[in-house]
CSV table of C-alpha atoms in Angstrom, one decimal:
chain,number,residue,atom,x,y,z
L,1,MET,CA,98.3,-18.5,72.9
L,2,CYS,CA,98.4,-14.7,72.5
L,3,GLY,CA,101.6,-13.0,72.9
L,4,GLY,CA,103.5,-16.2,72.0
L,5,ALA,CA,104.4,-18.2,69.3
L,6,VAL,CA,101.9,-20.7,68.3
L,7,VAL,CA,103.4,-23.7,66.8
L,8,GLY,CA,101.8,-24.9,63.3
L,9,MET,CA,100.6,-21.4,63.0
L,10,ARG,CA,100.6,-19.9,59.4
L,11,SER,CA,103.0,-16.5,59.0
L,12,GLY,CA,100.6,-13.7,59.4
L,13,ALA,CA,97.9,-15.2,61.3
L,14,SER,CA,96.7,-12.8,63.8
L,15,CYS,CA,95.6,-13.8,67.5
L,16,ARG,CA,92.1,-12.3,67.8
L,17,PRO,CA,91.0,-12.0,71.5
L,18,THR,CA,87.5,-13.6,72.4
L,19,HIS,CA,85.0,-10.9,73.5
L,20,GLY,CA,83.1,-12.1,76.5
L,21,GLY,CA,79.7,-11.7,76.8
L,22,GLY,CA,79.4,-10.5,80.3
L,23,ALA,CA,77.9,-7.4,79.0
L,24,ALA,CA,75.2,-8.7,77.0
L,25,ASP,CA,74.3,-11.0,79.6
L,26,ASP,CA,74.1,-8.0,82.2
L,27,THR,CA,71.8,-6.1,79.8
L,28,ARG,CA,69.5,-9.3,79.0
L,29,ASP,CA,69.5,-9.8,82.8
L,30,LEU,CA,67.9,-6.4,83.3
L,31,LEU,CA,65.6,-6.6,80.5
L,32,ALA,CA,64.1,-9.8,81.8
L,33,GLU,CA,63.9,-8.1,85.5
L,34,ALA,CA,62.5,-5.2,84.4
L,35,ARG,CA,59.6,-7.0,82.4
L,36,GLY,CA,59.2,-9.5,85.3
L,37,ALA,CA,58.4,-6.1,87.3
L,38,VAL,CA,55.9,-4.6,84.9
L,39,ILE,CA,54.1,-7.7,84.9
L,40,GLN,CA,53.7,-8.3,88.5
L,41,ARG,CA,52.9,-4.6,88.9
L,42,LYS,CA,50.2,-4.9,86.3
L,43,ARG,CA,48.9,-8.2,88.2
L,44,ALA,CA,48.8,-6.5,91.3
L,45,GLU,CA,46.6,-3.7,89.9
L,46,GLU,CA,44.4,-6.1,88.5
L,47,GLU,CA,43.9,-7.9,91.6
L,48,ALA,CA,43.4,-4.7,93.5
L,49,GLN,CA,40.7,-3.6,90.9
L,50,HIS,CA,38.9,-6.9,91.0
L,51,SER,CA,38.8,-7.1,94.6
L,52,SER,CA,37.4,-3.5,94.8
L,53,ARG,CA,34.9,-5.0,92.3
L,54,ILE,CA,33.7,-8.0,94.6
L,55,GLN,CA,33.8,-5.6,97.8
L,56,ALA,CA,31.6,-3.2,96.3
L,57,GLY,CA,29.0,-6.1,94.4
L,58,ILE,CA,29.1,-7.7,98.3
L,59,VAL,CA,28.0,-4.4,99.9
L,60,ALA,CA,25.6,-3.6,97.3
L,61,LEU,CA,23.9,-7.0,97.6
L,62,GLN,CA,23.6,-6.7,101.6
L,63,GLN,CA,22.0,-3.5,101.0
L,64,GLU,CA,19.6,-4.8,98.7
L,65,MET,CA,18.6,-8.0,100.6
L,66,ALA,CA,18.7,-6.0,104.0
L,67,SER,CA,16.3,-3.3,102.8
L,68,SER,CA,13.8,-6.0,100.8
L,69,GLN,CA,10.8,-7.0,101.7
L,70,VAL,CA,10.4,-9.7,99.3
L,71,ASP,CA,10.1,-13.3,100.3
L,72,LEU,CA,12.7,-15.9,101.1
L,73,GLN,CA,12.5,-17.8,97.4
L,74,ALA,CA,12.9,-14.3,96.2
L,75,MET,CA,16.2,-13.8,98.3
L,76,MET,CA,17.5,-16.8,97.5
L,77,GLU,CA,17.0,-16.3,93.7
L,78,LEU,CA,18.6,-12.8,94.3
L,79,LEU,CA,21.4,-14.3,95.8
L,80,VAL,CA,22.5,-17.1,93.4
L,81,GLU,CA,22.1,-14.5,90.3
L,82,ARG,CA,24.5,-12.0,92.2
L,83,THR,CA,26.8,-15.1,93.1
L,84,GLN,CA,27.4,-15.8,89.6
L,85,ASP,CA,28.0,-12.5,89.0
L,86,LEU,CA,30.6,-11.9,91.3
L,87,THR,CA,32.4,-15.1,90.9
L,88,GLY,CA,32.3,-15.4,87.0
L,89,ALA,CA,31.0,-18.8,87.8
L,90,SER,CA,28.7,-20.4,84.8
L,91,GLY,CA,26.0,-20.9,87.4
L,92,SER,CA,25.1,-20.7,91.0
L,93,ALA,CA,22.6,-22.6,93.3
L,94,VAL,CA,21.2,-22.7,96.8
L,95,VAL,CA,20.7,-26.1,97.9
L,96,LEU,CA,18.7,-26.9,101.1
L,97,VAL,CA,18.9,-30.1,103.4
L,98,ASP,CA,15.8,-32.2,103.2
L,99,GLY,CA,16.0,-35.3,105.2
L,100,ASP,CA,18.8,-37.7,103.5
L,101,GLU,CA,18.6,-35.3,100.3
L,102,MET,CA,19.4,-32.2,98.9
L,103,VAL,CA,17.2,-30.0,97.1
L,104,TYR,CA,17.9,-27.4,94.6
L,105,ARG,CA,15.8,-24.6,95.8
L,106,ALA,CA,17.3,-21.7,93.8
L,107,VAL,CA,19.5,-21.8,90.5
L,108,ALA,CA,20.9,-19.3,88.4
L,109,GLY,CA,22.9,-19.8,85.0
L,110,ALA,CA,24.3,-23.2,84.0
L,111,ALA,CA,22.6,-24.5,87.0
L,112,ILE,CA,19.0,-23.6,85.8
L,113,GLU,CA,18.2,-27.4,84.9
L,114,ARG,CA,18.9,-28.3,88.5
L,115,LEU,CA,16.0,-26.5,89.8
L,116,GLY,CA,13.9,-29.0,92.1
L,117,LEU,CA,16.5,-31.6,91.7
L,118,ARG,CA,17.0,-34.0,94.3
L,119,VAL,CA,20.3,-35.7,95.1
L,120,LYS,CA,21.5,-38.1,98.3
L,121,ARG,CA,23.5,-36.3,100.5
L,122,ARG,CA,26.0,-39.3,100.7
L,123,ASP,CA,26.4,-39.2,96.6
L,124,SER,CA,27.3,-35.4,96.5
L,125,LEU,CA,29.4,-32.7,97.1
L,126,VAL,CA,26.8,-30.7,98.3
L,127,GLY,CA,26.0,-33.6,101.0
L,128,LEU,CA,29.7,-33.6,102.0
L,129,THR,CA,29.6,-30.1,102.5
L,130,VAL,CA,26.5,-30.3,104.9
L,131,ASP,CA,28.5,-33.6,106.5
L,132,GLN,CA,32.0,-32.1,106.7
L,133,GLU,CA,30.5,-28.5,107.8
L,134,ASP,CA,33.4,-26.7,105.4
L,135,SER,CA,33.7,-25.4,102.1
L,136,LEU,CA,34.9,-27.9,99.3
L,137,ARG,CA,36.1,-27.6,95.8
L,138,CYS,CA,36.2,-30.1,93.0
L,139,ASP,CA,38.6,-29.3,90.2
L,140,ASP,CA,37.3,-31.6,87.6
L,141,THR,CA,34.0,-33.5,88.1
L,142,GLU,CA,35.4,-36.3,85.5
L,143,THR,CA,37.9,-37.7,88.1
L,144,ASP,CA,36.4,-36.7,91.5
L,145,PRO,CA,34.6,-39.4,93.0
L,146,ARG,CA,33.0,-36.9,95.8
L,147,VAL,CA,30.5,-35.6,93.0
L,148,ASN,CA,27.2,-36.7,91.7
L,149,LEU,CA,28.7,-37.4,87.9
L,150,GLU,CA,25.3,-37.7,86.5
L,151,ALA,CA,23.9,-34.9,87.8
L,152,CYS,CA,27.3,-32.8,86.9
L,153,ARG,CA,27.1,-34.1,83.1
L,154,LYS,CA,23.3,-32.5,83.1
L,155,VAL,CA,24.5,-29.0,83.3
L,156,GLY,CA,28.0,-29.8,81.8
L,157,ALA,CA,29.8,-28.8,85.2
L,158,ARG,CA,33.7,-29.8,85.3
L,159,SER,CA,34.2,-27.7,88.3
L,160,VAL,CA,32.1,-27.2,91.7
L,161,MET,CA,32.8,-25.3,94.5
L,162,THR,CA,30.7,-25.0,97.6
L,163,ALA,CA,30.2,-23.0,101.2
L,164,PRO,CA,27.8,-24.2,103.8
L,165,LEU,CA,24.9,-22.1,104.9
L,166,ARG,CA,24.3,-21.8,108.6
L,167,ILE,CA,21.5,-21.2,110.9
L,168,GLY,CA,23.3,-20.5,114.1
L,169,GLY,CA,25.6,-23.5,114.4
L,170,THR,CA,23.7,-25.8,112.2
L,171,VAL,CA,24.1,-26.2,108.4
L,172,ILE,CA,21.0,-26.2,106.6
L,173,GLY,CA,22.1,-26.3,103.1
L,174,VAL,CA,25.0,-25.0,100.8
L,175,LEU,CA,25.5,-22.1,98.5
L,176,GLU,CA,27.0,-24.2,95.1
L,177,LEU,CA,29.4,-22.8,92.2
L,178,VAL,CA,29.9,-24.6,89.0
L,179,SER,CA,32.1,-24.0,85.8
L,180,GLY,CA,31.8,-25.8,82.6
L,181,HIS,CA,35.8,-25.7,82.6
L,182,ALA,CA,37.9,-28.0,84.8
L,183,HIS,CA,39.9,-26.3,87.5
L,184,ALA,CA,37.9,-23.1,87.2
L,185,PHE,CA,38.2,-21.9,90.7
L,186,ARG,CA,40.8,-20.3,93.0
L,187,ARG,CA,41.0,-18.8,96.3
L,188,ARG,CA,39.6,-15.6,95.3
L,189,GLU,CA,36.4,-17.1,94.5
L,190,SER,CA,36.4,-19.1,97.6
L,191,GLY,CA,36.6,-16.4,99.8
L,192,THR,CA,33.6,-14.2,97.8
L,193,LEU,CA,31.8,-17.8,98.1
L,194,GLN,CA,32.0,-17.7,101.9
L,195,ILE,CA,31.3,-14.4,102.4
L,196,LEU,CA,28.4,-14.6,100.4
L,197,ALA,CA,27.0,-17.7,102.2
L,198,GLU,CA,27.7,-16.0,105.8
L,199,TRP,CA,25.3,-13.4,104.5
L,200,MET,CA,22.8,-15.5,103.0
L,201,GLY,CA,22.8,-17.6,106.3
L,202,ILE,CA,22.0,-14.5,108.2
L,203,VAL,CA,19.0,-13.8,106.1
L,204,LEU,CA,17.8,-17.4,106.4
L,205,GLN,CA,18.0,-17.3,110.2
L,206,ARG,CA,16.1,-13.7,109.9
L,207,ALA,CA,13.6,-15.5,107.9
L,208,ALA,CA,13.1,-18.3,110.2
L,209,ALA,CA,12.8,-15.7,113.2
L,210,ALA,CA,9.8,-14.0,111.6
L,211,GLN,CA,7.8,-17.2,111.2
L,212,HIS,CA,7.6,-18.0,114.7
């Protein structure tokens, strides 16, 4: 022990104090905290920029659809194209109820091969969306029993997200997103999809009223 004789210590040997690592540890902690703050600030800025872009895109789409004189089919095609762009999905579709089937009426991107496809309501995520009247998400089509796996494999869809299309209080179809990657969609895409689905429901309701 320093300051006293140590049995067995050779003559002339010095007793060196052990330097603590407290200061170095504090410095590392401060650096880690600073890096964390920078990363969080950067993510917050990126999220704010993304949200602003989405909001601007939605407003532009609403204005374009509100002022357009084109028919309903062209409206749905415009919607799926913009939905794909705004969400970053690989494909988008409007799927309408037809009895006990769901029919793909407008498609964009990877979903293009689904145009005109009919799937059973009871065997598909889009049908379940109609029945539950709620938005649904599938993170991996290969393991989720709710999806029509054969239809998903045809277009290489690994993730699917849906939102109901309503006329009044009745669900008449679904706005669908697909991606070739598992776990592709998050809360942000869900919010965007629901806003677009609500707007499309208004457009469908106006079109239905104009036909009467």
